[in-house]
Amino acid sequence: MMISAFLLIFVLSGCVPNFGEQEEVIPEDKDTEEKAIVPNYQISDSYYRTISPFKPSDSRGTVLERLNSRYDSDEFEEGLLRIAQKTFSTEDYIFQDGQYLDKDTIVKWLSRKYTASQLKERNLSETDNVGLNPTLNVGKDEVAAHEKSPLYLSHILEHNYLVKTDGKKVKLAGISIGLALNSVYYYNTKDGRSNSVEISDTELDKQGKKIAEEIVQRLRKIEGLGSVPIVVSLYKQQERNSVIPGNFFSYGVVKKGTSVDWSEVNEQYVLFPSSIASSKQYRADFEKFEQFQNNVDKYFPNYNGVVGRAFYAENEIRKLEIDVTIQFFGKAETIGFAQYVAGLLVKSFPENLHVEINIKSTKGQEALILKEANKDEPFVYVY
C-alpha cells in the first residue's frame, strides 16, 4: 500500500521533473569499453549537463586555498561557466571537470620564475623553471623589490567541454581556462611585517593577457589539446575581507593555433550600501534597496543590518543577493519575519530581477527567500 501511494504521488505531482532516459556513452579517448552516462535532464538552459560518473580534476579543491574569500572562489567558478557559454552552448556541449592540468603542474605554473642561482638554492632543474609569476630579486630594498615584482597570478582553473559523436561516443570539443589575478598582492618582509601592493587595472590587464598567451602555447603542446578550441578568461579577485566578489574583465578565444582573440567582459559586483552604490550609475537600483531596508527597520527591532551584493552585466542589474542579520529569539518569530520579508521583496524590486535573501543569526542561516526573474511568487524556506 505504501509503494502504491508513493507511485500515485509521484505520477500526480506536477512539480516532479521528467528526467527522461539516461544515455550511455563511451569516451572516445578511452581504449576500454568503459561507459559513462549523459543525463537528458537540465535544471535550466543556464546549466550544462555533466557526464556521470563525475570524474574530478586532480586539482580539485585548490580554488578555495588560492583565492582570498569564499565570495571570490564561488564567483570564479560560476563566472567561468557563464563565460564558457559564449562559445560552448549548454544545448550542444557536456561539462567535465578539467582532466589535463594536474595539481603539480598548476602549482609549478603559479610559482615565480627563478634565476640560475635561485634554482640552485632550491635544488631545482631548469625543467622545473616554469613559473608564470615574475622573478623576485630581493636586494637591499626589500619593499621596492616586491613592489616591482608582485605576484599577479593567483590560480588556474580548467573546465572541459565534450560533444556526442556517432556511435554513442563523446569527445573533447573545447577547453576553458580561468586565470584568477590579484588586485592586491600581500607579502611578509623578512622581519615579519605584513605589507601589500595594489595593482592597477591597466597593469592587471597587461600582465594577465601576457600570462594567458603563454598558457595557451603550453596547452597546445599537451597531447589531445593540439587543435581544440580554447577559451581563456581573466578574473580580478578582490582584496582580503571584501564582502563582495571580484569579476571577470576579459576573455579570449583561440580556435586554432595560439593566437588569442580578446574581448572585454562588462561585469561588476556593487556593494549596497556603499559610496559607489549611491553614485549616479547605480542610484536608481540603490534607492529600491534603501526602501526595502527602511521597511525592514520598521518591522523588526532585533535586526542588525542589511547588506546587498548587486551583480551587473552590460551595465544592467541582473541579480541581487541580500543578507539580513537578526537576533534569534524563536522559530515563530523567524517564520513571521520571513513571511514579511518575502512580501517586501515582491513590492520592492522589479519582476525581472533575480533576488536571493538570506536571513541569518549568530547560530547560522535561519531562512532563505528566493525569487527568480519573471516569477510571480518567491520561494521561502525556514531552516
C-alpha positions as a printed Julia matrix, in Angstrom:
383×3 Matrix{Float64}:
  0.0    0.0     0.0
  2.84   2.38    0.83
  4.56   1.69   -2.52
  1.29   2.25   -4.4
  0.68   5.51   -2.56
  4.21   6.73   -3.35
  3.85   5.9    -7.04
  0.49   7.7    -7.17
  2.0   10.81   -5.57
  4.96  10.68   -7.98
  2.68  10.44  -11.03
  0.23  13.11   -9.91
  2.77  15.64   -8.65
  3.13  18.46  -11.14
  6.4   19.69   -9.66
  8.36  16.5   -10.33
 10.55  16.97  -13.42
 10.66  14.47  -16.25
 14.24  13.28  -16.27
 13.85  11.2   -19.42
 16.08   8.32  -20.35
 19.76   8.45  -19.44
 22.07   7.94  -22.39
 25.13   5.67  -22.12
 28.24   6.87  -23.95
 31.89   5.87  -24.29
 34.68   8.49  -24.04
 36.39   8.48  -27.44
 39.88   8.76  -25.98
 39.49   5.57  -23.91
 40.92   2.24  -25.07
 38.47   0.3   -22.9
 34.71  -0.01  -23.23
 34.25   1.96  -20.01
 30.79   3.54  -20.17
 29.55   6.86  -18.86
 26.07   8.4   -18.64
 24.84  11.7   -20.07
 21.61  12.82  -18.36
 18.88  14.21  -20.6
 17.5   16.46  -17.86
 18.79  20.02  -17.35
 17.76  22.31  -14.5
 17.68  25.2   -16.98
 19.39  26.47  -20.12
 21.88  28.22  -17.84
 23.45  24.94  -16.71
 25.45  22.29  -18.51
 24.69  18.6   -18.33
 27.52  16.77  -16.6
 28.86  13.38  -17.62
 28.42  10.68  -14.98
 30.1    9.22  -13.0
 31.67  12.57  -12.14
 35.42  12.48  -12.67
 37.01  15.18  -10.51
 40.03  17.16  -11.59
 43.34  16.27   -9.94
 43.48  19.88   -8.72
 40.01  19.72   -7.15
 39.61  21.94   -4.08
 42.64  24.15   -4.68
 40.46  27.12   -5.7
 39.43  27.55   -2.05
 43.06  27.56   -0.93
 44.25  30.06   -3.53
 41.63  32.81   -3.51
 41.09  35.46   -0.86
 37.47  34.72    0.05
 34.57  32.3    -0.45
 32.85  35.05   -2.46
 35.75  35.05   -4.93
 36.05  31.26   -5.14
 32.32  30.87   -5.87
 32.19  33.63   -8.49
 35.43  32.48  -10.12
 33.92  29.05  -10.79
 30.37  30.19  -11.63
 31.58  33.06  -13.79
 33.89  30.77  -15.74
 30.88  28.6   -16.6
 28.94  31.7   -17.65
 31.69  32.95  -19.95
 32.13  29.49  -21.49
 28.53  29.69  -22.7
 29.52  32.45  -25.12
 31.47  29.8   -27.06
 30.19  26.42  -25.87
 26.38  26.3   -25.71
 24.65  24.39  -22.91
 22.48  22.67  -25.53
 25.31  21.1   -27.53
 28.14  20.67  -25.01
 28.56  18.48  -21.92
 30.6   19.67  -18.94
 33.51  17.72  -17.47
 35.9   18.81  -14.75
 39.41  19.61  -16.03
 41.44  16.48  -16.88
 44.62  17.87  -18.44
 46.26  20.12  -15.83
 47.12  18.19  -12.67
 47.74  19.8    -9.28
 51.51  19.55   -9.53
 51.55  21.33  -12.9
 49.29  24.13  -11.67
 51.39  24.67   -8.54
 54.56  24.93  -10.66
 52.92  27.38  -13.07
 51.73  29.56  -10.17
 55.25  29.93   -8.77
 57.76  32.62   -9.7
 60.31  32.38  -12.47
 63.71  31.65  -10.91
 67.19  32.85  -11.68
 70.01  30.31  -12.07
 71.21  30.96   -8.53
 67.67  30.61   -7.12
 67.26  27.27   -8.91
 70.5   26.08   -7.33
 69.39  27.22   -3.86
 66.12  25.3    -4.22
 67.79  22.25   -5.75
 65.65  22.57   -8.89
 66.47  21.92  -12.54
 65.71  24.2   -15.49
 62.79  21.94  -16.44
 61.13  22.98  -13.18
 61.57  26.67  -14.01
 58.05  27.11  -15.43
 56.64  29.71  -13.03
 54.4   32.33  -14.65
 54.87  34.98  -11.98
 57.83  37.39  -12.25
 61.25  36.76  -10.71
 61.8   38.32   -7.28
 65.31  39.65   -6.66
 65.39  40.91   -3.1
 68.33  43.29   -2.64
 68.88  45.94   -0.02
 65.39  47.42   -0.55
 63.04  44.52    0.07
 59.84  46.58   -0.24
 60.88  48.05   -3.59
 61.62  44.56   -4.91
 58.13  43.32   -4.03
 56.5   46.45   -5.47
 58.41  45.95   -8.7
 57.58  42.23   -8.97
 54.22  41.41   -7.36
 52.51  38.06   -7.74
 49.93  38.61  -10.48
 48.63  35.09  -10.98
 46.79  33.52   -8.04
 45.11  30.44   -9.52
 44.38  28.49  -12.71
 41.07  26.66  -13.2
 40.36  24.24  -16.06
 36.99  23.09  -17.42
 36.47  20.65  -20.31
 33.58  20.54  -22.79
 32.53  17.39  -24.64
 30.21  16.67  -27.56
 28.45  13.48  -28.61
 29.61  11.8   -31.83
 28.25   8.95  -33.91
 28.35   5.53  -32.3
 27.33   6.78  -28.84
 30.7    8.27  -28.04
 31.79  11.61  -26.59
 34.93  13.54  -27.4
 36.69  16.66  -26.16
 35.48  19.66  -28.17
 36.68  22.59  -26.09
 38.63  23.68  -23.04
 38.06  26.69  -20.78
 40.82  28.16  -18.63
 40.22  30.74  -15.9
 43.07  32.85  -14.53
 42.49  34.45  -11.11
 44.59  37.59  -10.77
 45.48  39.63   -7.69
 44.2   43.19   -7.43
 46.22  43.39   -4.21
 49.46  41.49   -3.62
 50.15  40.57    0.02
 53.6   39.63    1.31
 55.64  39.43    4.51
 59.03  41.02    4.9
 61.97  39.17    6.42
 61.41  40.91    9.74
 57.81  39.64    9.87
 55.91  42.75    8.78
 52.84  42.36    6.56
 52.69  44.56    3.5
 50.55  44.88    0.4
 50.83  46.3    -3.11
 47.81  47.49   -5.09
 47.9   46.5    -8.76
 46.2   48.83  -11.24
 43.56  47.58  -13.67
 45.79  48.57  -16.58
 48.73  46.55  -15.27
 46.48  43.61  -14.4
 45.08  43.54  -17.93
 48.56  43.72  -19.48
 50.12  41.03  -17.28
 47.04  38.8   -17.37
 46.98  38.69  -21.17
 50.72  38.05  -21.3
 50.37  35.07  -18.91
 47.29  33.79  -20.76
 49.08  33.74  -24.12
 51.95  31.75  -22.6
 49.48  29.25  -21.1
 47.78  28.77  -24.49
 51.16  27.92  -26.04
 51.81  25.36  -23.3
 48.36  23.81  -23.66
 48.88  23.28  -27.38
 51.87  21.05  -26.56
 49.76  18.72  -24.38
 48.57  15.58  -26.12
 44.92  15.94  -27.1
 44.89  19.76  -26.97
 46.72  20.5   -30.22
 43.69  21.75  -32.14
 40.66  22.02  -29.81
 39.14  25.48  -29.25
 40.39  27.17  -26.08
 38.65  29.93  -24.12
 40.87  31.75  -21.63
 39.31  34.21  -19.15
 40.82  36.8   -16.79
 39.35  37.29  -13.3
 40.22  40.13  -10.92
 39.81  38.97   -7.34
 39.01  41.38   -4.54
 41.19  42.27   -1.6
 41.03  40.21    1.6
 37.97  40.66    3.84
 35.87  42.01    0.98
 32.15  41.18    1.28
 31.66  41.16   -2.49
 33.46  39.05   -5.11
 35.65  40.3    -7.91
 34.76  39.99  -11.56
 35.88  38.7   -14.96
 37.05  41.57  -17.13
 38.36  39.96  -20.33
 38.26  36.68  -22.22
 39.94  35.35  -25.34
 39.03  32.65  -27.83
 41.63  30.51  -29.61
 40.0   28.46  -32.36
 43.25  27.09  -33.79
 46.94  27.7   -33.19
 47.92  30.09  -30.4
 46.55  33.48  -31.5
 44.12  34.86  -28.87
 41.16  36.99  -29.96
 40.42  39.16  -26.89
 37.02  40.62  -25.9
 36.02  42.79  -22.95
 33.71  41.44  -20.24
 31.45  44.12  -18.77
 30.56  42.67  -15.35
 30.77  44.07  -11.84
 29.56  43.47   -8.29
 28.43  46.51   -6.27
 28.01  46.59   -2.5
 24.73  48.01   -1.15
 25.08  50.32    0.74
 28.36  51.97   -0.31
 29.61  55.21   -1.84
 29.76  53.5    -5.25
 26.15  52.32   -4.91
 24.94  55.87   -4.28
 26.66  57.23   -7.41
 24.58  58.21  -10.43
 25.23  54.96  -12.32
 23.63  52.74   -9.62
 21.43  55.22   -7.73
 18.02  54.05   -9.04
 18.67  50.44   -8.01
 20.17  51.51   -4.7
 17.08  53.59   -3.86
 14.92  50.47   -4.22
 17.29  48.65   -1.87
 17.13  51.55    0.63
 13.32  51.42    0.58
 13.46  47.7     1.31
 15.98  48.32    4.11
 13.8   51.03    5.7
 10.75  48.75    5.68
 12.76  46.02    7.43
 13.7   48.62   10.07
 10.03  49.35   10.77
  9.06  45.73   11.36
 11.87  44.04   13.22
 13.53  45.72   16.24
 16.09  42.94   16.67
 17.73  43.12   13.25
 21.41  44.07   12.97
 21.8   45.07    9.34
 21.02  44.56    5.68
 23.82  44.11    3.14
 23.32  43.6    -0.58
 25.55  42.35   -3.4
 24.28  43.51   -6.78
 25.57  41.81   -9.92
 25.7   43.97  -13.06
 26.28  42.76  -16.62
 26.37  45.19  -19.55
 25.51  47.99  -17.06
 22.2   46.34  -16.06
 21.43  44.75  -12.71
 20.89  41.01  -13.18
 20.97  39.57   -9.65
 20.73  40.87   -6.09
 21.81  38.85   -3.04
 20.81  40.28    0.34
 21.95  39.22    3.81
 19.68  40.19    6.71
 21.22  39.56   10.13
 18.84  39.13   13.08
 18.95  38.33   16.78
 17.26  34.95   17.03
 14.6   34.65   19.78
 12.42  31.82   18.5
 11.2   29.89   15.48
  7.75  31.54   15.38
  9.34  34.98   15.29
 11.65  33.91   12.43
  8.74  32.46   10.43
  6.74  35.68   10.81
  9.72  37.8     9.82
 10.48  35.61    6.77
  6.89  35.94    5.56
  7.04  39.71    5.96
 10.35  39.99    4.09
  9.0   37.8     1.26
  6.14  40.26    0.81
  8.57  43.19    0.86
 10.69  41.52   -1.81
  7.78  41.37   -4.25
  6.83  45.0    -3.61
 10.35  46.47   -3.56
 12.09  45.03   -6.62
 11.22  44.7   -10.32
  9.7   41.46  -11.55
 12.56  40.69  -13.96
 15.23  40.77  -11.22
 16.63  37.6    -9.59
 16.68  38.22   -5.82
 18.01  35.98   -3.06
 17.6   36.92    0.61
 19.46  35.07    3.37
 18.16  35.65    6.89
 20.94  34.84    9.35
 21.69  34.91   13.06
 24.76  34.15   15.14
 23.64  30.5    15.04
 23.75  30.38   11.23
 21.24  30.51    8.39
 17.63  30.87    9.61
 15.68  31.3     6.36
 16.1   31.54    2.6
 13.86  33.6     0.32
 14.38  33.24   -3.41
 12.54  34.88   -6.3
 13.71  34.01   -9.77
 13.44  36.57  -12.55
  9.95  36.87  -14.09
  8.38  34.63  -11.44
  5.32  35.89   -9.55
  5.89  34.21   -6.19
  9.07  33.82   -4.11
 10.22  30.51   -2.64
 10.55  30.63    1.17
 12.34  28.04    3.31
 12.77  28.3     7.08
 15.6   26.13    8.41
